[in-house]
Structure formats: C-alpha cells, structure tokens
C-alpha cells in the first residue's frame, strides 16, 4: 500500500491555493511551448519546482507564495522586464530567494532530519540555528543561480545580463531575504502551520 503521507498525491497537486498556482504553471508551460525552446525549458524547470513545497510539508500560504514567486520571476525574465525595470532584479532576488530558502529548509528537515524541524524549536540557540542554516541555503542557491546566469550568457543568450555589481547585489539581496525567511520559520504561527513528518504523531503517542 502506498503511504500517501510521504509522497505528494495527485489530488494534493491541484488542491488549495498552491494547487491553483500549479495549474497556472501548467498553462504557463503551454504558452512557453509557443514562445520557443528557451522559455519552454525555463517553465518546465519552474513547473518541476512547484511540486517541492508538497514534499517539504510547507504551509499552504508558503506553498502558494513560493509558486507565485517562481512564476513571476520566470515571466520577468521571459518578458525582459529585468532590463526594463532596474530595481526589479534585486526585489525578485530578495523575495524569491527567501521563499525558496524557506522551502529548502523545510524539505531538508522533513526528508533528511539533519536539521531541526521548525515546529520542534524550543530554544534561542535552535532558533538561531534555523536562521543560519536558512541563510546558508539561500546563499548556496543564489550562487548556483548566478553560475546558471553566467553559463546562460556564455552559451545560450548573450543578452542575459551578468556583471560583478549585479552578482554581488543579487547575493546580498538573496542573503537578506533568506534571513527574513529563517526568522519567519521560527515564528510561532509559522512553526505550527508546518506539516509534521509522516509518523511523527504516531511516534509521539507510542512514547506516552
């Protein structure tokens, strides 16, 4: 029998606010097929990323916000809005990197157990640890993104903007956004909203 608590179900993919965003993601991919191979590859990656919050047990609000952020960032790139609006790139790195870092932390906590789950945080030291790890994840993902931008500029489309100031600014914005995300993860209401790992409640009852 398949344990539906450990893997995203087909119903879970399309229910709730995050499910609506995933449906929009499918529509965006269909539109991208008409626009060309570069946009198609971009939105295919985004659509794959929209499933991650389910595996991470992310709260419904974070699931939706994360998906909206990914789609918005993708469309800003596809429509060349980053070149048209100077400050948009920094804002996107600040917001989207924070959302991605939060989901990455929850995924790490839920699927590997190598970091403490936010809902189990009880001390200031643990809260600080959540923030530090979330910032580390955000910076690591930001570096990977900047490497991707460089490779895209060098081998796919020279119009993809890269530069020293742009890279440093993006990393700083991503780090700040990730710090905010880490603080949010340690907030009481946010911790309570995170879905516990499968079997956690059964294990807790068995120890009583």
Coordinates of N, CA and C in Angstrom, one line a residue:
X1 N 0.9 -1.2 0.0 CA 0.0 0.0 0.0 C 0.9 1.2 0.0
X2 N 0.5 2.2 -0.8 CA 1.3 3.4 -0.9 C 1.0 4.3 0.3
X3 N 2.0 4.9 0.9 CA 1.8 5.8 2.0 C 1.6 7.2 1.5
X4 N 0.4 7.7 1.5 CA 0.1 9.0 0.9 C 0.6 10.1 1.7
X5 N 1.1 9.9 2.9 CA 1.6 10.9 3.7 C 3.1 11.2 3.4
X6 N 3.7 10.4 2.7 CA 5.1 10.6 2.4 C 5.4 11.0 1.0
X7 N 4.4 11.0 0.1 CA 4.6 11.5 -1.3 C 3.4 12.3 -1.7
X8 N 3.6 13.4 -2.5 CA 2.5 14.2 -2.9 C 1.5 13.4 -3.8
X9 N 0.3 13.5 -3.4 CA -0.8 12.8 -4.2 C -1.2 13.6 -5.4
X10 N -1.8 13.0 -6.3 CA -2.3 13.7 -7.5 C -3.3 14.8 -7.1
X11 N -4.2 14.4 -6.1 CA -5.2 15.4 -5.6 C -4.5 16.5 -4.9
X12 N -3.4 16.3 -4.2 CA -2.7 17.3 -3.5 C -2.0 18.3 -4.4
X13 N -1.7 17.8 -5.6 CA -1.1 18.7 -6.6 C -2.0 19.9 -7.1
X14 N -3.3 19.6 -7.0 CA -4.2 20.6 -7.6 C -5.2 21.2 -6.6
X15 N -5.0 20.9 -5.3 CA -6.0 21.4 -4.3 C -5.3 22.5 -3.5
X16 N -6.1 23.4 -3.0 CA -5.6 24.5 -2.2 C -5.0 25.6 -3.1
X17 N -4.6 26.7 -2.4 CA -4.0 27.8 -3.2 C -2.8 27.4 -4.0
X18 N -1.9 26.5 -3.4 CA -0.8 26.1 -4.1 C -1.1 25.2 -5.3
X19 N -2.2 24.5 -5.2 CA -2.7 23.7 -6.3 C -3.1 24.6 -7.5
X20 N -3.8 25.7 -7.1 CA -4.2 26.6 -8.2 C -3.0 27.2 -8.9
X21 N -1.9 27.5 -8.1 CA -0.7 28.0 -8.7 C -0.1 27.0 -9.6
X22 N -0.1 25.7 -9.3 CA 0.5 24.7 -10.1 C -0.3 24.5 -11.4
X23 N -1.6 24.7 -11.3 CA -2.4 24.7 -12.6 C -2.0 25.8 -13.5
X24 N -1.8 27.0 -12.9 CA -1.4 28.1 -13.7 C 0.0 27.8 -14.3
X25 N 0.8 27.1 -13.5 CA 2.2 26.8 -14.0 C 2.1 25.9 -15.3
X26 N 1.1 25.0 -15.3 CA 0.9 24.1 -16.5 C 0.5 25.0 -17.7
X27 N -0.4 26.0 -17.4 CA -0.8 26.9 -18.5 C 0.4 27.7 -19.0
X28 N 1.2 28.1 -18.1 CA 2.4 28.9 -18.5 C 3.3 28.1 -19.4
X29 N 3.5 26.8 -19.0 CA 4.3 25.9 -19.8 C 3.7 25.8 -21.2
X30 N 2.5 25.6 -21.3 CA 1.8 25.5 -22.7 C 2.1 26.8 -23.5
X31 N 2.0 28.0 -22.8 CA 2.2 29.2 -23.5 C 3.7 29.3 -24.0
X32 N 4.6 28.8 -23.1 CA 6.0 28.8 -23.4 C 6.4 27.9 -24.6
X33 N 5.6 26.9 -24.8 CA 5.9 26.0 -25.9 C 5.7 26.8 -27.2
X34 N 4.9 27.8 -27.2 CA 4.7 28.6 -28.4 C 5.8 29.6 -28.6
X35 N 6.3 30.1 -27.4 CA 7.3 31.2 -27.4 C 8.7 30.7 -27.9
X36 N 9.0 29.4 -27.6 CA 10.3 28.9 -28.1 C 10.9 28.0 -27.1
X37 N 12.1 27.4 -27.5 CA 12.7 26.4 -26.6 C 13.3 26.9 -25.3
X38 N 13.8 28.1 -25.3 CA 14.4 28.7 -24.1 C 13.3 28.9 -23.0
X39 N 12.2 29.5 -23.4 CA 11.1 29.7 -22.5 C 10.5 28.3 -22.0
X40 N 10.4 27.4 -23.0 CA 9.9 26.1 -22.6 C 10.8 25.4 -21.6
X41 N 12.1 25.5 -21.7 CA 13.0 24.9 -20.7 C 12.8 25.6 -19.4
X42 N 12.7 26.9 -19.4 CA 12.6 27.7 -18.2 C 11.3 27.3 -17.4
X43 N 10.2 27.2 -18.1 CA 8.9 27.0 -17.4 C 8.8 25.5 -17.1
X44 N 9.5 24.6 -17.8 CA 9.5 23.2 -17.4 C 10.2 23.1 -16.1
X45 N 11.3 23.8 -15.9 CA 12.0 23.7 -14.6 C 11.2 24.3 -13.5
X46 N 10.5 25.4 -13.8 CA 9.6 26.1 -12.8 C 8.5 25.1 -12.4
X47 N 7.9 24.5 -13.4 CA 6.8 23.5 -13.1 C 7.3 22.4 -12.2
X48 N 8.5 21.9 -12.4 CA 9.0 20.8 -11.6 C 9.3 21.4 -10.2
X49 N 9.7 22.6 -10.1 CA 10.0 23.2 -8.8 C 8.7 23.5 -8.0
X50 N 7.6 23.6 -8.6 CA 6.3 23.9 -7.9 C 5.8 22.7 -7.1
X51 N 6.4 21.5 -7.3 CA 6.0 20.3 -6.6 C 6.7 20.3 -5.2
X52 N 7.9 20.9 -5.1 CA 8.8 20.8 -4.0 C 8.1 21.1 -2.6
X53 N 7.2 22.2 -2.5 CA 6.6 22.5 -1.3 C 5.7 21.4 -0.7
X54 N 5.2 20.5 -1.6 CA 4.4 19.4 -1.1 C 5.3 18.4 -0.4
X55 N 6.4 18.1 -1.0 CA 7.4 17.2 -0.4 C 8.0 17.7 0.8
X56 N 8.0 19.0 1.0 CA 8.6 19.7 2.2 C 7.6 19.8 3.3
X57 N 6.3 19.6 3.0 CA 5.3 19.8 4.0 C 5.1 21.2 4.3
X58 N 5.3 22.1 3.4 CA 5.2 23.5 3.6 C 3.7 24.0 3.9
X59 N 3.6 25.0 4.7 CA 2.2 25.5 4.9 C 1.6 26.0 3.6
X60 N 0.3 26.0 3.6 CA -0.5 26.4 2.4 C -0.1 27.7 1.8
X61 N 0.1 28.7 2.8 CA 0.4 30.0 2.3 C 1.8 30.1 1.7
X62 N 2.8 29.4 2.3 CA 4.1 29.4 1.8 C 4.1 28.7 0.4
X63 N 3.4 27.6 0.3 CA 3.3 26.8 -0.9 C 2.8 27.8 -2.1
X64 N 1.8 28.5 -1.8 CA 1.3 29.4 -2.9 C 2.2 30.6 -3.1
X65 N 2.8 31.2 -2.1 CA 3.7 32.3 -2.3 C 4.9 31.9 -3.0
X66 N 5.4 30.7 -2.7 CA 6.6 30.2 -3.4 C 6.3 30.0 -4.9
X67 N 5.2 29.4 -5.2 CA 4.9 29.2 -6.6 C 4.7 30.5 -7.3
X68 N 4.0 31.4 -6.7 CA 3.8 32.7 -7.4 C 5.1 33.4 -7.6
X69 N 6.0 33.3 -6.6 CA 7.3 33.9 -6.8 C 8.1 33.3 -7.9
X70 N 8.1 32.0 -8.1 CA 8.8 31.3 -9.2 C 8.2 31.7 -10.5
X71 N 6.9 31.7 -10.6 CA 6.3 32.1 -11.9 C 6.5 33.5 -12.2
X72 N 6.5 34.4 -11.3 CA 6.7 35.8 -11.5 C 8.1 36.1 -12.0
X73 N 9.1 35.4 -11.3 CA 10.5 35.6 -11.7 C 10.7 35.0 -13.1
X74 N 10.1 33.9 -13.4 CA 10.3 33.4 -14.8 C 9.7 34.3 -15.8
X75 N 8.5 34.8 -15.6 CA 7.9 35.7 -16.6 C 8.7 37.0 -16.7
X76 N 9.2 37.5 -15.6 CA 10.0 38.7 -15.7 C 11.2 38.5 -16.6
X77 N 11.8 37.3 -16.5 CA 12.9 37.0 -17.4 C 12.5 36.8 -18.8
X78 N 11.4 36.1 -19.0 CA 10.9 35.8 -20.4 C 10.5 37.1 -21.1
X79 N 10.0 38.0 -20.4 CA 9.5 39.3 -21.0 C 10.5 40.4 -20.9
X80 N 11.7 40.1 -20.5 CA 12.8 41.1 -20.4 C 12.5 42.3 -19.5
X81 N 11.7 42.0 -18.5 CA 11.4 43.1 -17.5 C 12.5 43.5 -16.7
X82 N 13.5 42.6 -16.5 CA 14.6 42.9 -15.6 C 15.5 44.0 -16.3
X83 N 15.5 44.0 -17.6 CA 16.2 45.1 -18.3 C 15.5 46.4 -18.3
X84 N 14.1 46.3 -18.3 CA 13.3 47.5 -18.4 C 13.1 48.2 -17.1
X85 N 13.1 47.4 -16.0 CA 12.9 48.0 -14.6 C 14.2 47.7 -13.8
X86 N 15.0 48.7 -13.5 CA 16.3 48.5 -12.9 C 16.3 47.8 -11.6
X87 N 15.3 48.1 -10.7 CA 15.2 47.6 -9.4 C 14.5 46.2 -9.2
X88 N 13.9 45.8 -10.3 CA 13.1 44.6 -10.2 C 14.0 43.3 -9.9
X89 N 15.2 43.3 -10.5 CA 16.0 42.1 -10.3 C 16.4 41.9 -8.8
X90 N 16.7 43.0 -8.1 CA 17.0 43.0 -6.7 C 15.8 42.5 -5.8
X91 N 14.7 43.1 -6.2 CA 13.5 42.7 -5.4 C 13.2 41.3 -5.6
X92 N 13.3 40.8 -6.8 CA 13.0 39.3 -7.0 C 14.0 38.4 -6.3
X93 N 15.2 38.8 -6.3 CA 16.2 38.0 -5.5 C 15.9 38.1 -4.0
X94 N 15.5 39.2 -3.5 CA 15.2 39.3 -2.1 C 14.0 38.4 -1.7
X95 N 12.9 38.5 -2.5 CA 11.7 37.8 -2.1 C 11.8 36.4 -2.5
X96 N 12.1 36.1 -3.8 CA 12.0 34.7 -4.2 C 13.1 33.8 -3.6
X97 N 14.3 34.3 -3.4 CA 15.3 33.6 -2.7 C 14.9 33.2 -1.3
X98 N 14.3 34.2 -0.6 CA 13.8 33.9 0.7 C 12.7 32.8 0.7
X99 N 11.8 32.8 -0.2 CA 10.8 31.8 -0.3 C 11.4 30.4 -0.6
X100 N 12.3 30.4 -1.5 CA 13.0 29.1 -1.9 C 13.8 28.6 -0.7
X101 N 14.5 29.5 0.0 CA 15.3 29.0 1.1 C 14.4 28.4 2.2
X102 N 13.3 29.1 2.5 CA 12.4 28.5 3.5 C 11.9 27.1 3.1
X103 N 11.5 26.9 1.8 CA 11.0 25.6 1.4 C 12.2 24.6 1.4
X104 N 13.4 25.1 1.1 CA 14.5 24.2 1.1 C 14.8 23.7 2.5
X105 N 14.7 24.6 3.5 CA 14.9 24.2 4.9 C 13.9 23.2 5.3
X106 N 12.6 23.4 5.0 CA 11.6 22.5 5.4 C 11.8 21.1 4.7
X107 N 12.2 21.2 3.5 CA 12.5 19.9 2.8 C 13.6 19.1 3.5
X108 N 14.6 19.8 3.8 CA 15.8 19.2 4.5 C 15.4 18.6 5.8
X109 N 14.6 19.4 6.6 CA 14.1 18.9 7.9 C 13.2 17.7 7.8
X110 N 12.3 17.8 6.9 CA 11.3 16.7 6.8 C 11.8 15.4 6.1
X111 N 12.7 15.6 5.2 CA 13.1 14.4 4.4 C 14.4 13.8 4.9
X112 N 15.3 14.6 5.6 CA 16.6 14.0 6.0 C 16.7 14.0 7.5
X113 N 16.1 15.0 8.2 CA 16.3 15.1 9.6 C 17.7 15.6 10.1
X114 N 18.5 16.2 9.1 CA 19.8 16.7 9.5 C 19.7 18.0 10.2
X115 N 18.6 18.7 10.1 CA 18.3 20.0 10.8 C 17.0 19.8 11.6
X116 N 16.9 20.6 12.6 CA 15.7 20.6 13.5 C 14.5 21.1 12.7
X117 N 13.4 20.4 12.8 CA 12.2 20.9 12.2 C 11.7 22.2 13.0
X118 N 11.3 23.2 12.3 CA 10.8 24.4 12.9 C 9.8 24.2 14.0
X119 N 8.9 23.2 13.8 CA 7.9 23.0 14.8 C 8.4 22.4 16.1
X120 N 9.7 22.0 16.1 CA 10.3 21.4 17.3 C 11.3 22.3 18.0
X121 N 11.4 23.5 17.4 CA 12.4 24.5 18.0 C 11.8 25.0 19.3
X122 N 12.7 25.0 20.4 CA 12.3 25.4 21.7 C 13.2 26.4 22.3
X123 N 14.4 26.6 21.8 CA 15.4 27.5 22.5 C 15.9 28.5 21.5
X124 N 16.5 29.6 22.1 CA 17.1 30.6 21.2 C 18.2 30.1 20.3
X125 N 19.0 29.2 20.9 CA 20.1 28.6 20.1 C 19.5 27.9 18.9
X126 N 18.4 27.1 19.0 CA 17.8 26.4 17.9 C 17.2 27.4 16.9
X127 N 16.6 28.4 17.4 CA 16.1 29.5 16.5 C 17.2 30.1 15.7
X128 N 18.3 30.4 16.4 CA 19.4 31.0 15.6 C 20.0 30.0 14.6
X129 N 20.0 28.7 15.0 CA 20.4 27.7 14.0 C 19.6 27.6 12.8
X130 N 18.3 27.7 13.0 CA 17.3 27.7 11.8 C 17.6 28.9 10.9
X131 N 17.8 30.1 11.5 CA 18.1 31.3 10.7 C 19.4 31.1 9.9
X132 N 20.5 30.6 10.6 CA 21.8 30.5 10.0 C 21.7 29.5 8.8
X133 N 21.1 28.3 9.1 CA 21.0 27.3 8.0 C 20.2 27.8 6.8
X134 N 19.1 28.5 7.1 CA 18.3 29.1 6.0 C 19.0 30.1 5.2
X135 N 19.8 30.9 5.8 CA 20.7 31.9 5.1 C 21.7 31.1 4.3
X136 N 22.3 30.1 4.9 CA 23.3 29.3 4.1 C 22.7 28.7 2.9
X137 N 21.5 28.1 3.0 CA 20.8 27.5 1.9 C 20.5 28.6 0.8
X138 N 20.0 29.7 1.3 CA 19.7 30.8 0.3 C 20.9 31.3 -0.4
X139 N 22.0 31.4 0.3 CA 23.2 31.9 -0.4 C 23.8 30.8 -1.4
X140 N 23.7 29.6 -1.0 CA 24.1 28.5 -1.9 C 23.3 28.4 -3.1
X141 N 22.0 28.6 -3.0 CA 21.1 28.6 -4.1 C 21.3 29.8 -5.0
X142 N 21.6 30.9 -4.4 CA 21.9 32.2 -5.1 C 23.2 32.0 -5.9
X143 N 24.2 31.4 -5.4 CA 25.4 31.1 -6.1 C 25.2 30.2 -7.3
X144 N 24.4 29.2 -7.1 CA 24.0 28.3 -8.2 C 23.3 29.0 -9.3
X145 N 22.4 30.0 -8.9 CA 21.7 30.8 -9.9 C 22.6 31.7 -10.7
X146 N 23.5 32.3 -10.0 CA 24.5 33.2 -10.7 C 25.3 32.4 -11.6
X147 N 25.8 31.2 -11.2 CA 26.5 30.4 -12.2 C 25.7 30.0 -13.4
X148 N 24.4 29.7 -13.2 CA 23.5 29.5 -14.3 C 23.4 30.7 -15.2
X149 N 23.3 31.9 -14.6 CA 23.2 33.1 -15.4 C 24.4 33.3 -16.3
X150 N 25.6 33.0 -15.7 CA 26.9 33.1 -16.4 C 26.9 32.1 -17.6
X151 N 26.5 30.9 -17.3 CA 26.5 29.9 -18.4 C 25.5 30.2 -19.5
X152 N 24.4 30.7 -19.0 CA 23.4 31.2 -20.0 C 23.9 32.3 -20.9
X153 N 24.6 33.2 -20.3 CA 25.2 34.3 -21.0 C 26.2 33.9 -22.0
X154 N 27.0 32.9 -21.6 CA 28.2 32.4 -22.4 C 27.7 31.5 -23.5
X155 N 26.7 30.6 -23.2 CA 26.4 29.6 -24.2 C 25.0 29.6 -24.8
X156 N 24.1 30.4 -24.2 CA 22.7 30.4 -24.7 C 22.3 31.7 -25.3
X157 N 22.3 32.7 -24.5 CA 21.8 34.0 -24.9 C 22.7 35.1 -24.3
X158 N 23.5 35.8 -25.1 CA 24.4 36.9 -24.6 C 23.7 38.1 -24.0
X159 N 22.4 38.2 -24.3 CA 21.6 39.2 -23.7 C 21.3 39.0 -22.2
X160 N 21.5 37.8 -21.7 CA 21.4 37.6 -20.3 C 22.4 38.4 -19.5
X161 N 22.0 39.3 -18.7 CA 22.9 40.3 -18.1 C 23.7 39.6 -16.9
X162 N 25.0 39.8 -17.0 CA 25.9 39.4 -15.9 C 26.9 40.5 -15.7
X163 N 27.4 40.6 -14.4 CA 28.4 41.6 -14.1 C 28.7 41.5 -12.6
X164 N 29.8 42.1 -12.2 CA 30.3 42.0 -10.9 C 29.3 42.6 -9.9
X165 N 28.9 43.8 -10.2 CA 27.9 44.5 -9.3 C 26.6 43.8 -9.3
X166 N 26.2 43.3 -10.4 CA 24.9 42.6 -10.5 C 24.9 41.3 -9.6
X167 N 26.0 40.6 -9.7 CA 26.2 39.3 -9.0 C 26.2 39.6 -7.5
X168 N 27.0 40.6 -7.0 CA 27.2 40.8 -5.6 C 25.8 41.4 -5.1
X169 N 25.2 42.2 -5.8 CA 23.9 42.7 -5.4 C 22.8 41.6 -5.2
X170 N 22.8 40.7 -6.2 CA 21.9 39.6 -6.1 C 22.2 38.7 -4.9
X171 N 23.5 38.5 -4.6 CA 23.8 37.6 -3.5 C 23.4 38.3 -2.1
X172 N 23.7 39.6 -2.0 CA 23.3 40.3 -0.8 C 21.8 40.3 -0.6
X173 N 21.0 40.5 -1.7 CA 19.6 40.5 -1.6 C 19.1 39.1 -1.2
X174 N 19.7 38.1 -1.9 CA 19.3 36.7 -1.5 C 19.5 36.4 -0.1
X175 N 20.7 36.8 0.4 CA 21.0 36.6 1.8 C 20.1 37.2 2.8
X176 N 19.7 38.5 2.5 CA 18.8 39.2 3.4 C 17.4 38.6 3.3
X177 N 16.9 38.2 2.1 CA 15.7 37.5 2.0 C 15.6 36.2 2.8
X178 N 16.7 35.5 2.7 CA 16.8 34.2 3.4 C 16.8 34.4 4.9
X179 N 17.4 35.5 5.4 CA 17.4 35.7 6.8 C 16.0 36.0 7.3
X180 N 15.3 36.8 6.5 CA 13.9 37.0 6.9 C 13.1 35.7 6.9
X181 N 13.4 34.9 5.9 CA 12.7 33.6 5.8 C 13.0 32.7 7.0
X182 N 14.2 32.7 7.5 CA 14.6 32.0 8.7 C 13.9 32.5 9.9
X183 N 13.8 33.8 10.0 CA 13.1 34.4 11.2 C 11.6 34.0 11.1
X184 N 11.0 34.0 9.9 CA 9.6 33.6 9.8 C 9.4 32.1 10.2
X185 N 10.4 31.3 9.8 CA 10.2 29.8 10.1 C 10.2 29.6 11.6
X186 N 10.9 30.5 12.4 CA 10.9 30.3 13.8 C 9.8 31.0 14.5
X187 N 8.9 31.7 13.8 CA 7.8 32.3 14.4 C 6.8 31.3 14.8
X188 N 6.1 31.6 15.9 CA 5.1 30.6 16.5 C 4.1 30.1 15.5
X189 N 3.4 31.0 14.8 CA 2.3 30.6 13.9 C 2.9 29.8 12.7
X190 N 4.0 30.2 12.3 CA 4.6 29.6 11.1 C 5.0 28.1 11.5
X191 N 5.6 28.0 12.7 CA 6.0 26.6 13.1 C 4.8 25.7 13.2
X192 N 3.7 26.2 13.8 CA 2.5 25.4 14.0 C 1.9 25.0 12.6
X193 N 2.1 25.8 11.6 CA 1.5 25.5 10.3 C 2.2 24.5 9.5
X194 N 3.5 24.2 9.8 CA 4.2 23.2 9.1 C 3.7 21.8 9.3
X195 N 3.6 21.1 8.2 CA 3.1 19.7 8.3 C 4.2 18.8 8.9
X196 N 3.9 18.1 10.0 CA 4.9 17.2 10.6 C 5.2 16.1 9.7
X197 N 6.4 15.5 9.9 CA 6.8 14.3 9.1 C 5.8 13.1 9.3
X198 N 5.7 12.3 8.3 CA 4.9 11.1 8.4 C 5.3 10.3 9.6
X199 N 4.3 9.9 10.4 CA 4.6 9.0 11.5 C 5.0 9.7 12.8
X200 N 5.1 11.1 12.7 CA 5.6 11.8 13.9 C 4.6 11.7 15.0
X201 N 3.3 11.9 14.6 CA 2.2 11.8 15.7 C 2.1 10.5 16.2
X202 N 2.2 9.4 15.4 CA 2.1 8.1 15.9 C 3.3 7.8 16.8
X203 N 4.5 8.3 16.5 CA 5.7 8.1 17.3 C 5.5 8.7 18.7
X204 N 4.9 9.9 18.6 CA 4.7 10.7 19.9 C 3.7 9.9 20.8
X205 N 2.7 9.3 20.2 CA 1.7 8.6 21.0 C 2.3 7.3 21.6
X206 N 3.2 6.7 20.8 CA 3.8 5.4 21.3 C 4.7 5.6 22.5
X207 N 5.2 6.9 22.7 CA 6.2 7.1 23.8 C 5.4 7.5 25.1
X208 N 4.1 7.6 25.0 CA 3.4 8.0 26.2 C 2.8 6.8 26.9

